[in-house]
XYZ file of N, CA and C in Angstrom:
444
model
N 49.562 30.851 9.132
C 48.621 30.195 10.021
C 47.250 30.058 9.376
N 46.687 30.850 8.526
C 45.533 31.219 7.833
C 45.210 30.200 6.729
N 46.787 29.629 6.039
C 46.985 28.472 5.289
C 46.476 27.224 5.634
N 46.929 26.975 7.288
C 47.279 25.769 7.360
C 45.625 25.733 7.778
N 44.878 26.668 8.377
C 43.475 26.754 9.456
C 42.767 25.813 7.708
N 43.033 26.632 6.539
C 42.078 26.334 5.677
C 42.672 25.119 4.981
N 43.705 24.929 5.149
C 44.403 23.060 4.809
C 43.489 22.160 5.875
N 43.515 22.578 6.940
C 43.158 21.427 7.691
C 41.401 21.143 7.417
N 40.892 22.770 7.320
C 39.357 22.618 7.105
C 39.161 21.759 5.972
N 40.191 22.350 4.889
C 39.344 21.411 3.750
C 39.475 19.935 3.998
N 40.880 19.306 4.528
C 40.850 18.070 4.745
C 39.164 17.762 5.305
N 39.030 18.153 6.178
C 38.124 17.158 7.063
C 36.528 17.531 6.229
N 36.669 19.344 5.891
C 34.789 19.250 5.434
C 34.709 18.661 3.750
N 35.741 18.916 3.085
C 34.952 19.187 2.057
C 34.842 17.485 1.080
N 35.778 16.629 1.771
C 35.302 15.226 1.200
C 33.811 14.671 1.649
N 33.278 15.488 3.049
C 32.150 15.504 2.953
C 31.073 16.104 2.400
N 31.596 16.916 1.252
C 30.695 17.688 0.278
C 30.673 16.562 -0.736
N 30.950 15.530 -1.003
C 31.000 14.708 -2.036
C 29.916 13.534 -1.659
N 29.624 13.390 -0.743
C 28.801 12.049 -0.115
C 27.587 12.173 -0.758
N 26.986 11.015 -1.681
C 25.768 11.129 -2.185
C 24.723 11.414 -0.766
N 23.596 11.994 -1.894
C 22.399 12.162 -0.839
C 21.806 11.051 -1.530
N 21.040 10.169 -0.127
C 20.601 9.005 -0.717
C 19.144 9.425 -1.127
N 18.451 8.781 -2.329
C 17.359 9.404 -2.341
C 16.357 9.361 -1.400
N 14.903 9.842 -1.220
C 13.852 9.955 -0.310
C 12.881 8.189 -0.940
N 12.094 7.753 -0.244
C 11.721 6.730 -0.447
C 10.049 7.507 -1.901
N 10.318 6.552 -2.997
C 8.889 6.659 -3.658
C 8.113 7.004 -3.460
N 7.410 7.341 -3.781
C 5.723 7.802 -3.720
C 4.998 6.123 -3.816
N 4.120 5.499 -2.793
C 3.453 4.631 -3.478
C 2.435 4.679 -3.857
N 1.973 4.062 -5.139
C 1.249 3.653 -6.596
C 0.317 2.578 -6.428
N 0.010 1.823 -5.288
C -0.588 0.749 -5.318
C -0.316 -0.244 -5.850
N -1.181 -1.447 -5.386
C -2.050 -1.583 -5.197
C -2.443 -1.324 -3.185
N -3.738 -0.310 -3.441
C -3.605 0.521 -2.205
C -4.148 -0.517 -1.701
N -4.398 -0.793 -0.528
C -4.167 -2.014 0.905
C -4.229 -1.624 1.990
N -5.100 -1.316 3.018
C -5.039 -1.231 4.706
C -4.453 -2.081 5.065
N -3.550 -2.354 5.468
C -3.308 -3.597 6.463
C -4.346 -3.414 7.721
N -5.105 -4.395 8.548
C -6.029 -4.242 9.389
C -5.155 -3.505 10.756
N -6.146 -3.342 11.511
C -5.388 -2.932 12.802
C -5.928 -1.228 12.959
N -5.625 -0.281 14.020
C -5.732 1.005 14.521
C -4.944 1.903 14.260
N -5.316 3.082 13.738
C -4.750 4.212 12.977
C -5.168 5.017 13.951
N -4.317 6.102 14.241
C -4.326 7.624 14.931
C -3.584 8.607 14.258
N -4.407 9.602 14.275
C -3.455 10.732 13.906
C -4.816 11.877 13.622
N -4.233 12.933 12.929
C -5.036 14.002 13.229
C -5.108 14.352 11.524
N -6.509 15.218 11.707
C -7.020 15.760 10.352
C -7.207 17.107 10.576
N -7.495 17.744 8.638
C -7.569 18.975 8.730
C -8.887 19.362 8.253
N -9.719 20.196 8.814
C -11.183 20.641 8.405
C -11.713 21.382 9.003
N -11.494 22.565 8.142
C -11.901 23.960 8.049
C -11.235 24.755 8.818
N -10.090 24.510 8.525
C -8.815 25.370 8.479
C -8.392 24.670 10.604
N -9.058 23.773 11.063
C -9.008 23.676 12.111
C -7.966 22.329 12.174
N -7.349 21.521 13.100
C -6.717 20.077 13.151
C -7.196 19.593 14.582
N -8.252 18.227 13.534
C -8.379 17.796 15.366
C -8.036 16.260 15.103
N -8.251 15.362 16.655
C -7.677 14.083 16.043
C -8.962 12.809 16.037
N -7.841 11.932 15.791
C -9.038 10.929 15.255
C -8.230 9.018 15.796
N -9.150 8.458 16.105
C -8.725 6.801 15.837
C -9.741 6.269 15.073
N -9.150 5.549 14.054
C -9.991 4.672 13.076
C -9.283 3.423 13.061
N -10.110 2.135 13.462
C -9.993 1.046 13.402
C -9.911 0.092 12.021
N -9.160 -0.733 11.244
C -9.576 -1.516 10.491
C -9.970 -2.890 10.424
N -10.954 -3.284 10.101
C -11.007 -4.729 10.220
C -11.337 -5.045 8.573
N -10.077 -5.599 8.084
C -9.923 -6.340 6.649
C -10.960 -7.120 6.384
N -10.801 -8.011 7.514
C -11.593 -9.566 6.871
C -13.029 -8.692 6.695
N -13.646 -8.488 7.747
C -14.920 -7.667 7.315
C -15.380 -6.487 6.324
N -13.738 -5.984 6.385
C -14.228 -4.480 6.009
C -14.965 -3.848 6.563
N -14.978 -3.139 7.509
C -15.666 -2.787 8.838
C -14.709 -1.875 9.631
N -15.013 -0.106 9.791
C -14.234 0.413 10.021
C -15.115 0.930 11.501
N -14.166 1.237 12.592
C -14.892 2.081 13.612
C -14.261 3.022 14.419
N -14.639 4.016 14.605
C -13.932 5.250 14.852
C -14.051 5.269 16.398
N -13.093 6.104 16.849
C -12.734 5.787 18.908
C -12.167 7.665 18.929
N -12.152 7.744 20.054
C -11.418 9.418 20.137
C -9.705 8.625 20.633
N -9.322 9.977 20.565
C -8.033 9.474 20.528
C -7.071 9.791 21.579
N -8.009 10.020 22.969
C -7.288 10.284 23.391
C -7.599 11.346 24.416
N -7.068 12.388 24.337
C -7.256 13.524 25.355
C -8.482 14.679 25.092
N -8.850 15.810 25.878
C -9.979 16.263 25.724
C -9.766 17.314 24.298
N -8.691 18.116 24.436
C -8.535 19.108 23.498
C -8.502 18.152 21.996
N -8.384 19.048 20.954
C -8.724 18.551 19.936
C -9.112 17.692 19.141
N -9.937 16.905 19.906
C -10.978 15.458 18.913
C -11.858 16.010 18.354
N -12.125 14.892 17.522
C -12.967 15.061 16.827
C -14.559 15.072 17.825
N -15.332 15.965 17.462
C -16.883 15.485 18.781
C -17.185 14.327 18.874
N -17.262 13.435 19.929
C -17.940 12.096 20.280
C -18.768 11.887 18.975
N -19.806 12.724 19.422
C -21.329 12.732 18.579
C -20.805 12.700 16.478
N -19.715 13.086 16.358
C -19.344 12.693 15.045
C -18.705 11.202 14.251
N -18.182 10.738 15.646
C -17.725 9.196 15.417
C -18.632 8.279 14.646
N -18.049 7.241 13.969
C -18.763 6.569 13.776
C -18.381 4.947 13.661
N -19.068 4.036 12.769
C -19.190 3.004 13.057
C -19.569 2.688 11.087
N -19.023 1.608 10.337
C -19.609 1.424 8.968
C -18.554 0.395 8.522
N -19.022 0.614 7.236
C -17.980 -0.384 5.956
C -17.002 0.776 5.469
N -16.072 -0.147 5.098
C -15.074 0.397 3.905
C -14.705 0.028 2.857
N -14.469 0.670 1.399
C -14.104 -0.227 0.264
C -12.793 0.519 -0.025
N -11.810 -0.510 -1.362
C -11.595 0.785 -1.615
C -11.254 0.440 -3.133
N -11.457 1.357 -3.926
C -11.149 1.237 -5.636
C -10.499 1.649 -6.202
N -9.293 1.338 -7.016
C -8.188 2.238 -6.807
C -7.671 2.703 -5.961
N -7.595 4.158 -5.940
C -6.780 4.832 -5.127
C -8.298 5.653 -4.144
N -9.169 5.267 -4.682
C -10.529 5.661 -3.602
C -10.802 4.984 -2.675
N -11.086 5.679 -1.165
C -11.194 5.039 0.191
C -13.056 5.785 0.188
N -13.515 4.335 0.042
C -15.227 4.812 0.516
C -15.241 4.223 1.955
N -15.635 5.555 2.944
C -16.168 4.807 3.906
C -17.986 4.865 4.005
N -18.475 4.218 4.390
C -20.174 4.174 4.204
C -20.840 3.978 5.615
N -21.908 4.668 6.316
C -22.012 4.760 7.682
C -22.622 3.732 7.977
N -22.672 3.055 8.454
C -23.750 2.157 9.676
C -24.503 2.422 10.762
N -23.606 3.638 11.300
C -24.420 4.432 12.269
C -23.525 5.545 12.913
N -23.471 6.047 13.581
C -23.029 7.177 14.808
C -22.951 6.110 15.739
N -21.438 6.115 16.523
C -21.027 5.600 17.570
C -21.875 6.153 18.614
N -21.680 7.397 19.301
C -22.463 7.946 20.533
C -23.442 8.827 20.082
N -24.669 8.331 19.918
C -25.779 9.491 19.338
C -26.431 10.237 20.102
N -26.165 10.452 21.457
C -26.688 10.996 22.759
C -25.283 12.479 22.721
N -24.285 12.277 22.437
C -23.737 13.297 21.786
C -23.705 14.643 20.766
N -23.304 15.665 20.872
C -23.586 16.504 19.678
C -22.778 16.813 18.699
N -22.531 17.063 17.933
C -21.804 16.676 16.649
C -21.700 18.165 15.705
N -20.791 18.950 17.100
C -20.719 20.644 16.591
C -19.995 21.127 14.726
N -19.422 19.475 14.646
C -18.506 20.155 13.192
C -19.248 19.475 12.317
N -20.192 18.956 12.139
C -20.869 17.995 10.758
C -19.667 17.557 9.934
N -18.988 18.604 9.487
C -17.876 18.267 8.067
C -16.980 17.388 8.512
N -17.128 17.416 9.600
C -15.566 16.179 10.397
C -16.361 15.174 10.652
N -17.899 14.420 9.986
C -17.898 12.872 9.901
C -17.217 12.300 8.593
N -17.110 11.369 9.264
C -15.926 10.631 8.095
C -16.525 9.978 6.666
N -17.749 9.404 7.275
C -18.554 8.801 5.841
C -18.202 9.762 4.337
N -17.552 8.915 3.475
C -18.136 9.832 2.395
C -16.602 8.991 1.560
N -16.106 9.633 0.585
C -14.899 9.286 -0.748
C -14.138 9.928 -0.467
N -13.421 9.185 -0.292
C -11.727 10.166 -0.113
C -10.746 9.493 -1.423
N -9.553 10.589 -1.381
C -8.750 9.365 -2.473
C -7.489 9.530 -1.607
N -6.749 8.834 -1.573
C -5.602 7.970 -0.946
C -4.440 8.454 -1.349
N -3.818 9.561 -0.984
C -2.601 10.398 -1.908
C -1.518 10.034 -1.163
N -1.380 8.565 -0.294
C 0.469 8.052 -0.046
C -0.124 7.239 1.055
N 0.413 5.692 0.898
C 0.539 5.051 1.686
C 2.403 4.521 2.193
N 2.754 4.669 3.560
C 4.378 5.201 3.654
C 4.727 3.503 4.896
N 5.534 3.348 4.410
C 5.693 2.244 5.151
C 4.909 1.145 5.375
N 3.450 1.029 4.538
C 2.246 -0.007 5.069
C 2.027 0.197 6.174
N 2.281 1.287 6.984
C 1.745 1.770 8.592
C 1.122 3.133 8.709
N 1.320 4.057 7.471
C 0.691 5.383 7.934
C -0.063 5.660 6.387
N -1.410 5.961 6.211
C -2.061 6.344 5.361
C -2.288 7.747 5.047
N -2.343 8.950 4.517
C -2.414 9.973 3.824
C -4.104 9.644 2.910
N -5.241 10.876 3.610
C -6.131 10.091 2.428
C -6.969 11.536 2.567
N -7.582 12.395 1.649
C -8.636 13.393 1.626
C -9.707 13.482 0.889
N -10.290 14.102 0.818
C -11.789 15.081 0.153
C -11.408 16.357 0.242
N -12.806 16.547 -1.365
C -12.875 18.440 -1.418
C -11.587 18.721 -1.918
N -11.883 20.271 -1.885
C -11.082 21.139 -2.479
C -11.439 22.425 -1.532
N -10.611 23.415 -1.715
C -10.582 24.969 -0.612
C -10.834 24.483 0.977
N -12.206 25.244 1.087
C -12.451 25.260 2.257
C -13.288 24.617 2.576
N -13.798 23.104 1.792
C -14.179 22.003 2.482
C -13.189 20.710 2.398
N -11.942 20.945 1.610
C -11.156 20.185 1.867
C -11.144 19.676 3.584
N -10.641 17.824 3.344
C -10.248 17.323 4.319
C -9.178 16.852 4.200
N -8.245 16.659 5.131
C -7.116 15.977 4.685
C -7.092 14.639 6.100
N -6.699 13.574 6.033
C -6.485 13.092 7.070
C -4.676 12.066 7.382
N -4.221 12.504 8.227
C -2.740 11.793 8.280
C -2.705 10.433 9.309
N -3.009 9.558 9.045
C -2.988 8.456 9.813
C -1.652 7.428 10.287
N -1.677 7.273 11.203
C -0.429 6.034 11.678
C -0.588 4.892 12.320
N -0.264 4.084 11.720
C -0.678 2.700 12.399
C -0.151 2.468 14.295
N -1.008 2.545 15.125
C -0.807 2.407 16.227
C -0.511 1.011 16.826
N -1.320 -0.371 16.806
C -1.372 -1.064 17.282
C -2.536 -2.033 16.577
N -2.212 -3.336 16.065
C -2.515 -4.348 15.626
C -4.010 -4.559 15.732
């Protein structure tokens, strides 16, 4: 009986030990590209994760930041902002224009966005991967394209 239990197992598992694993999709290399439209998702800074919406507008290049949502973990009003974006290579400059709500207070400074990031995976042309720093001023930010 012990024969047949392990005849029948192997029939059925072990031709499924043979099935390639298909590979994982590339890393992309650029040429790096926003497609325009609204990104959400959440960042990391100072060991904390809060979230974020960042808007793109291509034709202008003109980025503007929105909360994302619910009360717990955003980013502070008073840190949002409003500016340009370039990008060079694999570098994402954003450059300020101003503070969205300046009647706000702006408890984390390190979580405004202005400043050089570099662009470590763009995944589908819908979700961006982009940081600053190193240790414990590293930022990291994980973005997903929400809506057009």
């Amino acid at each position: 009986m012990k024969q047949l239990c392990f005849i029948i197992l192997s029939v059925f598992l072990i031709p499924g030990c043979d099935n390639d694993i298909e590979p994982g999709p590339e890393p992309f290399n650029g040429p790096y590209k926003i497609p325009g439209g609204c990104y959400m998702g959440n960042f990391i800074v100072k060991n904390q994760i809060l979230w974020s919406e960042i808007c793109f507008d291509t034709a202008a290049r003109k980025y503007v930041e929105w909360p994302s949502g619910g009360i717990m973990y955003q980013k502070d009003m008073g840190c949002l902002s409003v500016g340009t974006y370039s990008i060079d290579g694999s570098r994402l400059i954003f450059t300020l224009d101003s503070l969205k709500f300046k009647f706000f207070p702006c408890f984390l400074p390190e979580s405004k966005l202005p400043g050089e990031y570099i662009i470590t995976n763009i995944v589908n042309r819908d979700s961006i991967i982009f940081e600053k720093g190193t240790g414990e001023n590293r930022i990291i930010y994980f973005m997903k394209k929400v809506y057009p």
